[in-house]
Amino acid sequence: MPEIDVLIVGAGPTGLTLAIELASRRVDFRIVESREEVSDKSRALVVQPRTQELLYRYGDVQELISRARQPTGIATWINQKPLLDITFGSSDELAREYGTDFPRPLLASQAETEHFLSKRLEEVSKALPERGTTAQSITQDETGVSVTLKRGSKVENFRCKYVVGADGSNSTVREAGTNFQFKGAEYPQEFLLCDCRVKWKQSQEGKAMFILGQGSLIVIPLDDDVIRLAGSSWLGKTERDPTLQDFQDQLDKMAPGQGELSDPIWLSKFHLSNRGVNSYQDGRLFLAGDSAHVHSPAGGQGMNTGIQDSINLGWKLAEVLNCRRDPKFLDTYNNERSPVGKTVLARTDRIFTVMTSQNFVATFLRNYLGPIVQPLIFKDSDRWKMAYRFSSQLHIRYRKSDIVATGSNFNGPVRGGDRAPNGTLIGPDGQGKLHDLFRSLDYQLLLFTGLGENFASEKELNAAASGCGPIGVHIISSQEDVGYFDQGGSLHKLYGFDNPGYVYVRPDAYTEHIGLLDRIDELEAWMAKNRQVYA
């Protein structure tokens, strides 16, 4: 019977990302998708800053950025009156503070994101999605997984070592597991959606709008004159599908005379849920994306969380399949990603309930306290930053993970398990970015020279790192003509290295171990213990 390493079920953004991660590490896989065609519907819209950073490892993301747009601000209406109209300022401060080249979210249809990922997959693999193919049977045992696939009248049986379910809320893989529990509930209200063209009375200049009153309506700019409107149903009990006129009537009711809708592209009604699995792993079966967590679209978290599930899982599967780690290493996927999923479920539920609930308390808070509280919140920079850290996903970290650590006597802002911030470097080929060094999708060791009188020479750095094995080593120098020049020492300051130090970066661009150079022996011991120095 034929055998492969990994079967991926589902070829949306989550499945495609996992395929890229595996293909880039020469893991033998197949990816199947029940849909015959790629959907042209916009569906998920937001590509958050952290996701943009991680996609940058695959190549130039300008192609995706050029097909997307960035929101220019936020406008809110309450009780038929405009309340706030905020235009976002320069992104430079955010970029510096968080060490990112992508400080703003992108508004791009899911079709565009899938197109970008599909092209990247074609560049690294001949194993492309097998469309119109379903997993009819998935049965695991101690040595592998037996799978039956069906395409039309053709049935195929084969074995694989692992199966990953990226097949959405009705996951076949989740149903095949004996220990998966999908806990949560469906929201009681029905929701309506419309993508269409609009002619505004006053230009909104790409701003997102939150319109509250007797109900709620969210307006998201998709293109120059194309928007998405979505909200809890105002139609009462009816079996009919929504029409463009329904949305026009609701817009006129909640923001009178502000916009004229035309040319509907997509009209839909649906129910939303807030559910999550008890574990992302059951033996040789793994779940990622909507198969593991489904929630409201509040904050634009869903697709991004799924993509980052796959990035976390992909390199770990490769480590095990390439005999670099014990299979128990795969337990860290659930240990790291499950808390992230739980946080997203809880926060999106709170936001969504306040925004859409039709009970008396929520309506009162939204419509009568909102006009008082909203201006205070938007003027509070600390609250803004807290909201940004969550929505951007730049603050996701794994500090409590068993496979990260921070060296003794190091008290810098970046700790083991944190995202590795980005910054500008000047190298042999001119100006570039620190994250350019992560495009090999492998481990990287960054050696920081330190600042001023604390400067360590290239010879001292290389000698210190000599026991760290055959990995990519890069010197980040505060002086010219040595390694990569950190002009002005901005990266040294971002990581907290006045004195010489090191950062051991995982393949998913998170910090595995960080510390001062005079304690690099702790890194050597860590690497030996975790079998990361190979013959």
PDB file of N, CA and C in Angstrom, residues 464-516:
ATOM      1  N   ALA A 464      32.957  32.373  20.519  1.00  0.00           N
ATOM      2  CA  ALA A 464      31.907  32.080  21.496  1.00  0.00           C
ATOM      3  C   ALA A 464      30.867  31.131  20.929  1.00  0.00           C
ATOM      4  N   ALA A 465      30.598  31.256  19.620  1.00  0.00           N
ATOM      5  CA  ALA A 465      29.546  30.447  18.991  1.00  0.00           C
ATOM      6  C   ALA A 465      30.064  29.141  18.414  1.00  0.00           C
ATOM      7  N   SER A 466      31.341  28.848  18.601  1.00  0.00           N
ATOM      8  CA  SER A 466      31.940  27.679  17.942  1.00  0.00           C
ATOM      9  C   SER A 466      31.322  26.363  18.396  1.00  0.00           C
ATOM     10  N   GLY A 467      30.738  26.342  19.584  1.00  0.00           N
ATOM     11  CA  GLY A 467      30.155  25.104  20.076  1.00  0.00           C
ATOM     12  C   GLY A 467      28.680  24.949  19.784  1.00  0.00           C
ATOM     13  N   CYS A 468      28.153  25.819  18.940  1.00  0.00           N
ATOM     14  CA  CYS A 468      26.704  25.808  18.690  1.00  0.00           C
ATOM     15  C   CYS A 468      26.306  25.030  17.449  1.00  0.00           C
ATOM     16  N   GLY A 469      27.256  24.367  16.819  1.00  0.00           N
ATOM     17  CA  GLY A 469      26.882  23.470  15.728  1.00  0.00           C
ATOM     18  C   GLY A 469      26.713  24.151  14.388  1.00  0.00           C
ATOM     19  N   PRO A 470      26.448  23.361  13.355  1.00  0.00           N
ATOM     20  CA  PRO A 470      26.342  23.870  11.979  1.00  0.00           C
ATOM     21  C   PRO A 470      24.980  24.501  11.701  1.00  0.00           C
ATOM     22  N   ILE A 471      24.817  25.730  12.141  1.00  0.00           N
ATOM     23  CA  ILE A 471      23.589  26.472  11.866  1.00  0.00           C
ATOM     24  C   ILE A 471      23.957  27.818  11.266  1.00  0.00           C
ATOM     25  N   GLY A 472      22.973  28.518  10.738  1.00  0.00           N
ATOM     26  CA  GLY A 472      23.229  29.839  10.186  1.00  0.00           C
ATOM     27  C   GLY A 472      23.592  30.818  11.285  1.00  0.00           C
ATOM     28  N   VAL A 473      24.780  31.412  11.213  1.00  0.00           N
ATOM     29  CA  VAL A 473      25.252  32.366  12.217  1.00  0.00           C
ATOM     30  C   VAL A 473      25.421  33.725  11.549  1.00  0.00           C
ATOM     31  N   HIS A 474      24.866  34.769  12.172  1.00  0.00           N
ATOM     32  CA  HIS A 474      24.900  36.109  11.595  1.00  0.00           C
ATOM     33  C   HIS A 474      25.316  37.106  12.675  1.00  0.00           C
ATOM     34  N   ILE A 475      26.319  37.905  12.359  1.00  0.00           N
ATOM     35  CA  ILE A 475      26.783  38.925  13.295  1.00  0.00           C
ATOM     36  C   ILE A 475      26.025  40.222  13.032  1.00  0.00           C
ATOM     37  N   ILE A 476      25.402  40.741  14.086  1.00  0.00           N
ATOM     38  CA  ILE A 476      24.687  42.014  14.023  1.00  0.00           C
ATOM     39  C   ILE A 476      25.562  43.023  14.753  1.00  0.00           C
ATOM     40  N   SER A 477      26.170  43.933  14.004  1.00  0.00           N
ATOM     41  CA  SER A 477      27.235  44.775  14.542  1.00  0.00           C
ATOM     42  C   SER A 477      26.809  46.237  14.669  1.00  0.00           C
ATOM     43  N   SER A 478      27.259  46.859  15.740  1.00  0.00           N
ATOM     44  CA  SER A 478      27.019  48.292  15.921  1.00  0.00           C
ATOM     45  C   SER A 478      28.093  49.127  15.242  1.00  0.00           C
ATOM     46  N   GLN A 479      29.063  48.458  14.608  1.00  0.00           N
ATOM     47  CA  GLN A 479      30.115  49.153  13.869  1.00  0.00           C
ATOM     48  C   GLN A 479      30.153  48.654  12.426  1.00  0.00           C
ATOM     49  N   GLU A 480      30.561  49.529  11.536  1.00  0.00           N
ATOM     50  CA  GLU A 480      30.636  49.158  10.122  1.00  0.00           C
ATOM     51  C   GLU A 480      31.751  48.136   9.890  1.00  0.00           C
ATOM     52  N   ASP A 481      31.641  47.477   8.730  1.00  0.00           N
ATOM     53  CA  ASP A 481      32.667  46.536   8.262  1.00  0.00           C
ATOM     54  C   ASP A 481      32.744  45.246   9.078  1.00  0.00           C
ATOM     55  N   VAL A 482      31.766  45.001   9.915  1.00  0.00           N
ATOM     56  CA  VAL A 482      31.708  43.736  10.649  1.00  0.00           C
ATOM     57  C   VAL A 482      30.301  43.178  10.515  1.00  0.00           C
ATOM     58  N   GLY A 483      30.144  42.055   9.834  1.00  0.00           N
ATOM     59  CA  GLY A 483      28.837  41.421   9.708  1.00  0.00           C
ATOM     60  C   GLY A 483      27.788  42.340   9.109  1.00  0.00           C
ATOM     61  N   TYR A 484      26.611  42.312   9.697  1.00  0.00           N
ATOM     62  CA  TYR A 484      25.507  43.172   9.274  1.00  0.00           C
ATOM     63  C   TYR A 484      25.485  44.401  10.177  1.00  0.00           C
ATOM     64  N   PHE A 485      25.542  45.574   9.565  1.00  0.00           N
ATOM     65  CA  PHE A 485      25.671  46.824  10.310  1.00  0.00           C
ATOM     66  C   PHE A 485      24.304  47.287  10.804  1.00  0.00           C
ATOM     67  N   ASP A 486      24.178  47.388  12.112  1.00  0.00           N
ATOM     68  CA  ASP A 486      22.972  47.905  12.761  1.00  0.00           C
ATOM     69  C   ASP A 486      23.189  49.388  13.023  1.00  0.00           C
ATOM     70  N   GLN A 487      22.942  50.195  12.017  1.00  0.00           N
ATOM     71  CA  GLN A 487      23.231  51.629  12.080  1.00  0.00           C
ATOM     72  C   GLN A 487      22.406  52.293  13.183  1.00  0.00           C
ATOM     73  N   GLY A 488      23.120  52.987  14.070  1.00  0.00           N
ATOM     74  CA  GLY A 488      22.434  53.643  15.179  1.00  0.00           C
ATOM     75  C   GLY A 488      22.088  52.708  16.326  1.00  0.00           C
ATOM     76  N   GLY A 489      22.368  51.422  16.157  1.00  0.00           N
ATOM     77  CA  GLY A 489      22.120  50.456  17.226  1.00  0.00           C
ATOM     78  C   GLY A 489      20.654  50.210  17.532  1.00  0.00           C
ATOM     79  N   SER A 490      19.781  50.479  16.565  1.00  0.00           N
ATOM     80  CA  SER A 490      18.339  50.363  16.840  1.00  0.00           C
ATOM     81  C   SER A 490      17.924  48.928  17.161  1.00  0.00           C
ATOM     82  N   LEU A 491      18.499  47.949  16.447  1.00  0.00           N
ATOM     83  CA  LEU A 491      18.153  46.559  16.739  1.00  0.00           C
ATOM     84  C   LEU A 491      18.726  46.109  18.081  1.00  0.00           C
ATOM     85  N   HIS A 492      19.925  46.582  18.405  1.00  0.00           N
ATOM     86  CA  HIS A 492      20.485  46.276  19.724  1.00  0.00           C
ATOM     87  C   HIS A 492      19.534  46.756  20.822  1.00  0.00           C
ATOM     88  N   LYS A 493      19.013  47.961  20.650  1.00  0.00           N
ATOM     89  CA  LYS A 493      18.113  48.521  21.669  1.00  0.00           C
ATOM     90  C   LYS A 493      16.787  47.770  21.697  1.00  0.00           C
ATOM     91  N   LEU A 494      16.298  47.383  20.520  1.00  0.00           N
ATOM     92  CA  LEU A 494      15.018  46.683  20.437  1.00  0.00           C
ATOM     93  C   LEU A 494      15.080  45.337  21.158  1.00  0.00           C
ATOM     94  N   TYR A 495      16.230  44.666  21.051  1.00  0.00           N
ATOM     95  CA  TYR A 495      16.398  43.359  21.699  1.00  0.00           C
ATOM     96  C   TYR A 495      16.944  43.472  23.124  1.00  0.00           C
ATOM     97  N   GLY A 496      17.503  44.639  23.474  1.00  0.00           N
ATOM     98  CA  GLY A 496      18.014  44.831  24.829  1.00  0.00           C
ATOM     99  C   GLY A 496      19.467  44.468  25.007  1.00  0.00           C
ATOM    100  N   PHE A 497      20.283  44.697  23.967  1.00  0.00           N
ATOM    101  CA  PHE A 497      21.690  44.304  24.019  1.00  0.00           C
ATOM    102  C   PHE A 497      22.606  45.525  24.045  1.00  0.00           C
ATOM    103  N   ASP A 498      22.816  46.110  25.222  1.00  0.00           N
ATOM    104  CA  ASP A 498      23.913  47.065  25.374  1.00  0.00           C
ATOM    105  C   ASP A 498      25.230  46.291  25.366  1.00  0.00           C
ATOM    106  N   ASN A 499      25.222  45.146  26.014  1.00  0.00           N
ATOM    107  CA  ASN A 499      26.370  44.241  26.024  1.00  0.00           C
ATOM    108  C   ASN A 499      26.203  43.198  24.924  1.00  0.00           C
ATOM    109  N   PRO A 500      27.280  42.518  24.539  1.00  0.00           N
ATOM    110  CA  PRO A 500      27.165  41.476  23.509  1.00  0.00           C
ATOM    111  C   PRO A 500      26.163  40.400  23.927  1.00  0.00           C
ATOM    112  N   GLY A 501      25.433  39.897  22.945  1.00  0.00           N
ATOM    113  CA  GLY A 501      24.420  38.893  23.247  1.00  0.00           C
ATOM    114  C   GLY A 501      24.124  38.008  22.055  1.00  0.00           C
ATOM    115  N   TYR A 502      23.236  37.053  22.265  1.00  0.00           N
ATOM    116  CA  TYR A 502      22.862  36.116  21.202  1.00  0.00           C
ATOM    117  C   TYR A 502      21.348  35.930  21.200  1.00  0.00           C
ATOM    118  N   VAL A 503      20.820  35.598  20.030  1.00  0.00           N
ATOM    119  CA  VAL A 503      19.413  35.223  19.884  1.00  0.00           C
ATOM    120  C   VAL A 503      19.360  33.995  18.988  1.00  0.00           C
ATOM    121  N   TYR A 504      18.789  32.935  19.501  1.00  0.00           N
ATOM    122  CA  TYR A 504      18.604  31.707  18.729  1.00  0.00           C
ATOM    123  C   TYR A 504      17.156  31.702  18.257  1.00  0.00           C
ATOM    124  N   VAL A 505      16.959  31.835  16.942  1.00  0.00           N
ATOM    125  CA  VAL A 505      15.629  32.037  16.365  1.00  0.00           C
ATOM    126  C   VAL A 505      15.136  30.742  15.733  1.00  0.00           C
ATOM    127  N   ARG A 506      13.905  30.376  16.057  1.00  0.00           N
ATOM    128  CA  ARG A 506      13.295  29.164  15.518  1.00  0.00           C
ATOM    129  C   ARG A 506      12.909  29.356  14.055  1.00  0.00           C
ATOM    130  N   PRO A 507      12.602  28.270  13.365  1.00  0.00           N
ATOM    131  CA  PRO A 507      12.174  28.384  11.964  1.00  0.00           C
ATOM    132  C   PRO A 507      10.888  29.176  11.766  1.00  0.00           C
ATOM    133  N   ASP A 508      10.079  29.333  12.826  1.00  0.00           N
ATOM    134  CA  ASP A 508       8.847  30.114  12.694  1.00  0.00           C
ATOM    135  C   ASP A 508       9.029  31.558  13.141  1.00  0.00           C
ATOM    136  N   ALA A 509      10.282  32.003  13.248  1.00  0.00           N
ATOM    137  CA  ALA A 509      10.620  33.396  13.554  1.00  0.00           C
ATOM    138  C   ALA A 509      10.228  33.799  14.972  1.00  0.00           C
ATOM    139  N   TYR A 510      10.236  32.838  15.884  1.00  0.00           N
ATOM    140  CA  TYR A 510      10.099  33.122  17.309  1.00  0.00           C
ATOM    141  C   TYR A 510      11.419  32.808  17.999  1.00  0.00           C
ATOM    142  N   THR A 511      11.680  33.510  19.084  1.00  0.00           N
ATOM    143  CA  THR A 511      12.928  33.348  19.812  1.00  0.00           C
ATOM    144  C   THR A 511      12.893  32.075  20.653  1.00  0.00           C
ATOM    145  N   GLU A 512      13.845  31.183  20.408  1.00  0.00           N
ATOM    146  CA  GLU A 512      13.913  29.960  21.218  1.00  0.00           C
ATOM    147  C   GLU A 512      14.774  30.166  22.452  1.00  0.00           C
ATOM    148  N   HIS A 513      15.890  30.874  22.283  1.00  0.00           N
ATOM    149  CA  HIS A 513      16.794  31.101  23.421  1.00  0.00           C
ATOM    150  C   HIS A 513      17.468  32.444  23.207  1.00  0.00           C
ATOM    151  N   ILE A 514      17.568  33.234  24.266  1.00  0.00           N
ATOM    152  CA  ILE A 514      18.178  34.558  24.162  1.00  0.00           C
ATOM    153  C   ILE A 514      18.951  34.835  25.439  1.00  0.00           C
ATOM    154  N   GLY A 515      20.113  35.482  25.297  1.00  0.00           N
ATOM    155  CA  GLY A 515      20.890  35.777  26.490  1.00  0.00           C
ATOM    156  C   GLY A 515      22.131  36.588  26.172  1.00  0.00           C
ATOM    157  N   LEU A 516      22.939  36.826  27.196  1.00  0.00           N
ATOM    158  CA  LEU A 516      24.187  37.557  27.048  1.00  0.00           C
ATOM    159  C   LEU A 516      25.280  36.628  26.537  1.00  0.00           C
TER     160      LEU A 516
END
